[in-house]
mmCIF file of C-alpha atoms in Angstrom:
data_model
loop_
_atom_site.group_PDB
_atom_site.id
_atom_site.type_symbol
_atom_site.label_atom_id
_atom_site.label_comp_id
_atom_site.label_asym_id
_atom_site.label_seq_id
_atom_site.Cartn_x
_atom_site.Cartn_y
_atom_site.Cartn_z
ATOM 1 C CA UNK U 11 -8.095 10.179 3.196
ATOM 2 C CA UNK U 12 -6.268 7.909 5.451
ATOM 3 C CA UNK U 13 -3.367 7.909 3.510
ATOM 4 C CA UNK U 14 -3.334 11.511 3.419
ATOM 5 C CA UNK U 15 -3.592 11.914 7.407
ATOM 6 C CA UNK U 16 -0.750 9.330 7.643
ATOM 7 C CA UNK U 17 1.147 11.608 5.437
ATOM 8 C CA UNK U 18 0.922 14.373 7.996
ATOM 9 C CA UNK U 19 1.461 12.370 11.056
ATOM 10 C CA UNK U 20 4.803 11.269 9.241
ATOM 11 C CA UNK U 21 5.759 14.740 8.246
ATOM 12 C CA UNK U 22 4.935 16.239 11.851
ATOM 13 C CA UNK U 23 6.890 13.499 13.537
ATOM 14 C CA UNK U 24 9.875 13.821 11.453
ATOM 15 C CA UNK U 25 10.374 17.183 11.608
ATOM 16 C CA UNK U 26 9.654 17.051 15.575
ATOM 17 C CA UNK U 27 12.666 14.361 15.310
ATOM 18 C CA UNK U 28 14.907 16.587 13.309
ATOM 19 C CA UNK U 29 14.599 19.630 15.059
ATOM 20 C CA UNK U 30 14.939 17.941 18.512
ATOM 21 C CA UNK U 31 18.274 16.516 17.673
ATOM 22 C CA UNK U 32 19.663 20.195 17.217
ATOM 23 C CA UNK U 33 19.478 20.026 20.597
ATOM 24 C CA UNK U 34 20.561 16.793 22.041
ATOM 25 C CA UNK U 35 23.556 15.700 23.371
ATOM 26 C CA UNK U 36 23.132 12.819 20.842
ATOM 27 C CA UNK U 37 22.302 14.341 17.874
ATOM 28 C CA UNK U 38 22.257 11.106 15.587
ATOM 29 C CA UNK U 39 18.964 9.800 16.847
ATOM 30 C CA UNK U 40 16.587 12.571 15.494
ATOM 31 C CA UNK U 41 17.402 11.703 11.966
ATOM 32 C CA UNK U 42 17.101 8.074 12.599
ATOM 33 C CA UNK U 43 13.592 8.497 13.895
ATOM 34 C CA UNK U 44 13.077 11.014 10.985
ATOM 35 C CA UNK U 45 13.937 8.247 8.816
ATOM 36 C CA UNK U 46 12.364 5.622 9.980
ATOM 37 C CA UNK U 47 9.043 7.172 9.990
ATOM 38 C CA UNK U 48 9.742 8.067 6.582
ATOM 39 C CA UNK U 49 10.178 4.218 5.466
ATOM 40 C CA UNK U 50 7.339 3.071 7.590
ATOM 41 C CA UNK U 51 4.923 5.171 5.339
ATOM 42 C CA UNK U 52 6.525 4.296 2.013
ATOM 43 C CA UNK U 53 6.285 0.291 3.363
ATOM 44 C CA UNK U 54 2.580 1.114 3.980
ATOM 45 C CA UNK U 55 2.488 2.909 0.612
ATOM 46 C CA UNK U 56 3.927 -0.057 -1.288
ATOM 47 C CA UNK U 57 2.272 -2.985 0.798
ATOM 48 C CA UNK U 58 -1.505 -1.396 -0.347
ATOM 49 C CA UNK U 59 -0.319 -1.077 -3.740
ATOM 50 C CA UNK U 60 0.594 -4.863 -3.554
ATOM 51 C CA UNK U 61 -2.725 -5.495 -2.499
ATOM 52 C CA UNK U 62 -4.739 -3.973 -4.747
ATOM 53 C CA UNK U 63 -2.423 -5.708 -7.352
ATOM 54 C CA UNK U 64 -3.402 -8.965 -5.823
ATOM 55 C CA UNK U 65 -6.888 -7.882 -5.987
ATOM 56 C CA UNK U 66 -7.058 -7.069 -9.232
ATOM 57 C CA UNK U 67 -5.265 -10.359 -10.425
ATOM 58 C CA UNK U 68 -8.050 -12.286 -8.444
ATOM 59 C CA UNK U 69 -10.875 -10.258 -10.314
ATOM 60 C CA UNK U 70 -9.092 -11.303 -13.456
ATOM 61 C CA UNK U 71 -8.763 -14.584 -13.178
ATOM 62 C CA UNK U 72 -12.638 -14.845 -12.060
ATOM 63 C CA UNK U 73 -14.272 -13.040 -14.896
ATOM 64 C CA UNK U 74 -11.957 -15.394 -16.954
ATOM 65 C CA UNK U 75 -12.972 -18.658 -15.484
ATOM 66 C CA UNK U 76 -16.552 -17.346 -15.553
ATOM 67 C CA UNK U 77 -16.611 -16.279 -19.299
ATOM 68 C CA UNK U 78 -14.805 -19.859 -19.930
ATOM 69 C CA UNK U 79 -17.858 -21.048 -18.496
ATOM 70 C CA UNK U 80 -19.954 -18.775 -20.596
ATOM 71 C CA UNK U 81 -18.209 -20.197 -22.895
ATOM 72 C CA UNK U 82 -18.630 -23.935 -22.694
ATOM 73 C CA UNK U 83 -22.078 -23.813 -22.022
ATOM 74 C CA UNK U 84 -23.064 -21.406 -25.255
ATOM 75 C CA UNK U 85 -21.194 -24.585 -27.073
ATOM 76 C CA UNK U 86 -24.126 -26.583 -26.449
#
């Protein structure tokens, strides 16, 4: 849900940039903040898929260390 509302915020703000620089004296700036919004969200976007990645690895490597110790003990 947050990711979704982010989403919007992004899309209002960069269309709020664009269609203020068909006005402006300098008109370069709008799509530069349209932009930069727009790489701000996918940087979000990529650095909570990194996460969870990281997450998941963790999770991994504890269920393996605990079944190695499963393991070792059923040995006995």
């Amino acid at each position: 849900m947050k990711t979704v509302i982010l989403f919007l915020i992004t899309i209002i703000i960069s269309t709020g940039a664009l269609l203020a620089s068909l006005n402006a004296k300098n008109p370069i700036v709008g799509p530069l903040v349209a932009l930069t919004m727009v790489v701000l969200f996918v940087l979000y976007l990529t650095g909570k898929n990194r996460r969870r990645i990281k997450q998941r690895e963790k999770e991994r490597l504890f269920y393996n260390y605990f079944n190695a110790l499963q393991n070792k003990r059923s040995r006995f």
